[in-house]
Short mmCIF file of C-alpha atoms in Angstrom, two decimals:
data_model
loop_
_atom_site.label_atom_id
_atom_site.label_comp_id
_atom_site.label_asym_id
_atom_site.label_seq_id
_atom_site.Cartn_x
_atom_site.Cartn_y
_atom_site.Cartn_z
CA MET A 1 -5.71 -20.87 0.77
CA LYS A 2 -2.64 -18.71 1.55
CA LEU A 3 -2.79 -15.25 0.83
CA GLN A 4 0.04 -15.39 -1.73
CA ASP A 5 -1.81 -18.31 -3.70
CA GLN A 6 -5.05 -16.09 -3.68
CA LEU A 7 -3.06 -13.16 -5.11
CA ASP A 8 -1.36 -15.54 -7.67
CA ALA A 9 -4.39 -16.98 -8.80
CA PHE A 10 -6.16 -13.61 -9.26
CA LYS A 11 -3.06 -12.44 -11.14
CA ALA A 12 -3.05 -15.32 -13.50
CA ALA A 13 -6.81 -14.93 -14.27
CA PHE A 14 -6.50 -11.12 -14.80
CA GLU A 15 -3.55 -11.58 -17.22
CA ALA A 16 -5.29 -14.32 -19.01
CA GLY A 17 -8.36 -12.29 -19.61
CA GLN A 18 -10.56 -14.36 -17.59
CA LEU A 19 -12.03 -11.73 -15.53
CA PRO A 20 -14.94 -9.23 -16.36
CA PHE A 21 -12.38 -6.42 -16.46
CA LYS A 22 -9.83 -6.93 -19.21
CA LEU A 23 -6.79 -5.00 -20.42
CA ALA A 24 -4.94 -5.06 -23.54
CA PRO A 25 -1.82 -7.34 -23.52
CA SER A 26 0.35 -4.10 -24.01
CA ASP A 27 -1.36 -2.65 -20.93
CA HIS A 28 -0.17 -5.92 -18.86
CA GLU A 29 3.17 -5.46 -20.31
CA LEU A 30 3.34 -1.86 -19.08
CA LEU A 31 2.02 -2.90 -15.65
CA ARG A 32 4.87 -5.69 -15.52
CA GLN A 33 7.48 -3.13 -16.70
CA GLY A 34 6.45 -0.74 -13.91
CA ILE A 35 7.13 -3.30 -11.25
CA ASP A 36 10.24 -4.40 -12.82
CA GLU A 37 11.49 -0.77 -12.89
CA LEU A 38 10.72 -0.07 -9.31
CA ILE A 39 12.40 -3.36 -8.22
CA SER A 40 15.57 -2.28 -10.27
CA THR A 41 15.75 1.07 -8.17
CA GLU A 42 16.36 -1.12 -5.14
CA MET A 43 14.25 1.40 -3.13
CA ALA A 44 13.01 -1.44 -0.95
CA ASN A 45 16.60 -1.95 0.13
CA ASN A 46 16.74 1.41 1.44
CA ALA A 47 13.38 1.28 3.41
CA LEU A 48 13.35 1.25 7.25
CA SER A 49 14.17 -2.16 8.31
CA VAL A 50 14.52 -4.50 11.53
CA GLY A 51 16.41 -2.46 14.30
CA ASP A 52 15.53 1.00 12.83
CA ARG A 53 13.63 3.51 14.78
CA ALA A 54 9.99 3.96 13.57
CA PRO A 55 8.93 7.38 12.92
CA GLU A 56 5.92 8.74 15.34
CA PHE A 57 2.74 9.77 13.87
CA THR A 58 -0.77 10.92 14.23
CA LEU A 59 -3.04 10.24 11.45
CA PRO A 60 -6.83 10.55 10.79
CA ASP A 61 -8.95 7.34 10.73
CA THR A 62 -12.11 6.88 8.53
CA GLN A 63 -14.12 9.15 10.74
CA GLY A 64 -11.47 11.81 11.02
CA ASN A 65 -10.42 10.98 14.50
CA PRO A 66 -6.61 11.24 15.23
CA VAL A 67 -4.68 8.18 15.87
CA SER A 68 -1.50 8.40 17.59
CA SER A 69 1.33 5.85 17.37
CA GLN A 70 2.61 6.67 20.82
CA GLN A 71 -0.78 5.99 22.39
CA LEU A 72 -1.05 2.68 20.73
CA LEU A 73 2.60 1.65 21.55
CA ALA A 74 1.68 2.40 25.25
CA GLN A 75 -0.50 -0.62 24.91
CA GLY A 76 1.97 -2.99 23.32
CA PRO A 77 3.35 -3.67 19.87
CA LEU A 78 1.91 -2.10 16.92
CA VAL A 79 1.46 -3.69 13.29
CA VAL A 80 1.56 -1.07 10.59
CA SER A 81 0.49 -2.28 7.07
CA PHE A 82 0.94 0.18 4.15
CA TYR A 83 -1.12 -0.34 0.97
CA ARG A 84 -1.98 1.43 -2.27
CA GLY A 85 -5.73 1.99 -1.92
CA GLY A 86 -9.08 0.56 -2.00
CA TRP A 87 -8.92 0.42 -5.87
CA CYS A 88 -6.36 -2.13 -5.97
CA PRO A 89 -7.68 -5.59 -5.82
CA TYR A 90 -4.35 -7.08 -4.32
CA CYS A 91 -4.64 -4.64 -1.47
CA ASN A 92 -8.28 -5.73 -0.74
CA MET A 93 -7.11 -9.36 -0.62
CA ASP A 94 -4.39 -8.30 1.78
CA LEU A 95 -6.42 -6.34 4.09
CA GLN A 96 -9.00 -9.18 4.17
CA ALA A 97 -6.37 -11.62 5.16
CA LEU A 98 -5.13 -9.25 7.98
CA GLN A 99 -8.77 -9.30 9.20
CA ALA A 100 -8.92 -13.08 9.07
CA VAL A 101 -5.92 -13.29 11.68
CA LEU A 102 -7.12 -10.38 13.74
CA PRO A 103 -8.49 -12.63 16.44
CA GLU A 104 -5.08 -14.12 16.71
CA LEU A 105 -3.60 -10.70 17.26
CA HIS A 106 -5.89 -9.59 19.85
CA ASP A 107 -4.22 -8.93 23.29
CA ARG A 108 -0.86 -9.27 21.38
CA ALA A 109 -0.79 -6.22 19.34
CA ASN A 110 -2.63 -3.30 17.86
CA LEU A 111 -3.03 -3.04 13.94
CA VAL A 112 -3.55 -0.06 11.59
CA ALA A 113 -3.41 0.08 7.89
CA ILE A 114 -2.26 3.07 6.08
CA SER A 115 -2.75 4.50 2.60
CA PRO A 116 -2.99 7.92 0.86
CA GLN A 117 -6.55 7.36 0.14
CA LEU A 118 -9.36 9.91 1.49
CA PRO A 119 -11.24 8.82 4.66
CA VAL A 120 -14.52 8.37 2.75
CA ASN A 121 -12.71 5.58 0.71
CA GLY A 122 -11.54 3.83 3.62
CA GLN A 123 -15.04 4.06 5.06
CA GLN A 124 -16.32 2.22 1.88
CA MET A 125 -13.60 -0.42 2.20
CA GLN A 126 -14.46 -1.02 5.87
CA GLN A 127 -18.02 -1.51 4.89
CA ALA A 128 -17.65 -3.58 1.91
CA HIS A 129 -15.11 -6.09 3.59
CA GLY A 130 -16.00 -6.01 7.08
CA LEU A 131 -12.57 -4.56 8.34
CA THR A 132 -12.73 -3.76 12.01
CA PHE A 133 -9.08 -2.23 12.37
CA PRO A 134 -8.36 1.36 11.73
CA LEU A 135 -7.59 2.58 8.28
CA LEU A 136 -5.69 5.79 8.30
CA THR A 137 -5.16 8.63 5.68
CA ASP A 138 -1.35 9.32 5.12
CA SER A 139 -1.84 12.81 2.99
CA ASP A 140 0.85 13.15 0.32
CA ASN A 141 2.21 9.71 1.43
CA SER A 142 4.37 11.73 3.99
CA LEU A 143 4.52 8.87 6.58
CA ALA A 144 5.39 6.37 3.76
CA ALA A 145 8.31 8.63 2.71
CA GLN A 146 9.63 8.53 6.22
CA PHE A 147 9.63 4.86 6.02
CA GLY A 148 11.35 4.97 2.68
CA LEU A 149 8.27 3.78 0.79
CA ARG A 150 7.12 6.58 -1.37
CA PHE A 151 7.61 6.44 -5.00
CA ALA A 152 6.21 8.58 -8.02
CA LEU A 153 4.48 6.69 -10.91
CA ALA A 154 5.91 7.03 -14.32
CA ASP A 155 4.10 9.24 -16.86
CA GLU A 156 3.08 6.09 -18.93
CA LEU A 157 1.58 4.47 -15.83
CA VAL A 158 -0.28 7.56 -15.02
CA GLU A 159 -1.91 7.59 -18.45
CA LEU A 160 -2.70 3.78 -18.12
CA TYR A 161 -4.27 4.22 -14.87
CA ILE A 162 -6.53 6.99 -16.18
CA ASN A 163 -7.43 5.87 -19.76
CA SER A 164 -7.48 1.89 -19.06
CA LEU A 165 -7.96 1.37 -15.50
CA GLY A 166 -10.23 4.51 -14.77
CA ILE A 167 -8.26 5.37 -11.87
CA ASP A 168 -7.34 9.04 -10.98
CA LEU A 169 -5.35 8.97 -7.85
CA THR A 170 -5.70 12.85 -7.53
CA LYS A 171 -9.38 12.48 -6.91
CA LEU A 172 -9.09 9.13 -4.56
CA ASN A 173 -6.13 10.37 -2.44
CA ASP A 174 -5.33 13.20 -0.12
CA GLU A 175 -2.79 14.80 -2.30
CA SER A 176 -2.48 16.41 -5.84
CA GLY A 177 0.27 14.21 -7.29
CA TRP A 178 0.72 10.51 -8.37
CA THR A 179 2.78 8.87 -5.64
CA LEU A 180 1.88 5.47 -3.90
CA PRO A 181 3.65 3.64 -1.11
CA MET A 182 5.25 0.25 -1.90
CA PRO A 183 3.21 -2.29 0.18
CA ALA A 184 4.75 -2.98 3.34
CA ARG A 185 4.32 -4.48 6.77
CA PHE A 186 5.98 -3.52 9.95
CA VAL A 187 6.01 -4.66 13.70
CA ILE A 188 6.96 -1.88 16.03
CA ALA A 189 7.96 -2.81 19.65
CA PRO A 190 6.44 -0.74 22.42
CA GLY A 191 9.94 1.18 22.72
CA GLY A 192 9.58 2.34 18.99
CA ASP A 193 12.01 -0.18 17.49
CA ILE A 194 11.05 -2.00 14.30
CA ILE A 195 11.19 -5.76 14.97
CA TYR A 196 9.82 -7.09 11.77
CA ALA A 197 9.84 -5.50 8.25
CA GLU A 198 8.54 -6.74 4.92
CA VAL A 199 8.62 -4.43 1.83
CA ASN A 200 7.29 -5.34 -1.52
CA PRO A 201 8.22 -3.24 -4.72
CA ASP A 202 6.04 -5.89 -6.62
CA TYR A 203 2.56 -5.13 -5.44
CA THR A 204 1.26 -8.68 -6.18
CA GLN A 205 3.56 -10.09 -3.81
CA ARG A 206 2.54 -9.83 0.16
CA ALA A 207 3.78 -11.17 3.17
CA ASP A 208 1.50 -13.71 4.87
CA PRO A 209 -0.23 -12.38 7.93
CA TRP A 210 0.42 -15.38 9.84
CA ALA A 211 3.98 -14.45 10.05
CA LEU A 212 2.88 -11.84 12.40
CA VAL A 213 1.06 -14.08 14.56
CA SER A 214 4.13 -16.53 14.90
CA LEU A 215 6.34 -13.48 15.65
CA LEU A 216 3.97 -11.95 18.30
CA LYS A 217 3.20 -15.52 20.05
CA GLY A 218 7.00 -16.01 20.10
#
């Protein structure tokens, strides 16, 4: 099953109240409204895209070791995937789909996934889902901002996250505020230019990782 088919099936079951964890219809409406409002800002259209120069970065992995984009690019193309955090089921499915294509990316590109969550939360994700690529911590979503991905959650969504979802980003992330990255996927050429870009203001929509394989094989 393709990644988006899995995401669509999960979303349909969640909104229909078919999962153990349930939300009120008004909460589902508020989540949909948050997505629609982010789309309406057209932020995704202003994010970095093909032909732009990618920002250089050095971020810690789940063990606290620094990972440098310059060092990785010296080995070949680099795939950079931004995700919201381990608390997001859509992100978990996305990362597992990346893991599934990792053998196809081998010898063609390095892969890193980036979120604002604390390294310990990344460790838990790697162990729970058998992820073998680096998960990096982007404090305050600073790198996400350079890519044009960082946005602030509206007050009503902050309240929903805390009271209905039991999610407090100030405890899960390496920051004190309530910002997130739009999910995005980039391929950076060894010279530093972006040769593939996919940005999704709707976090329930993700690019299929097999598109990366096709690009890198080509």
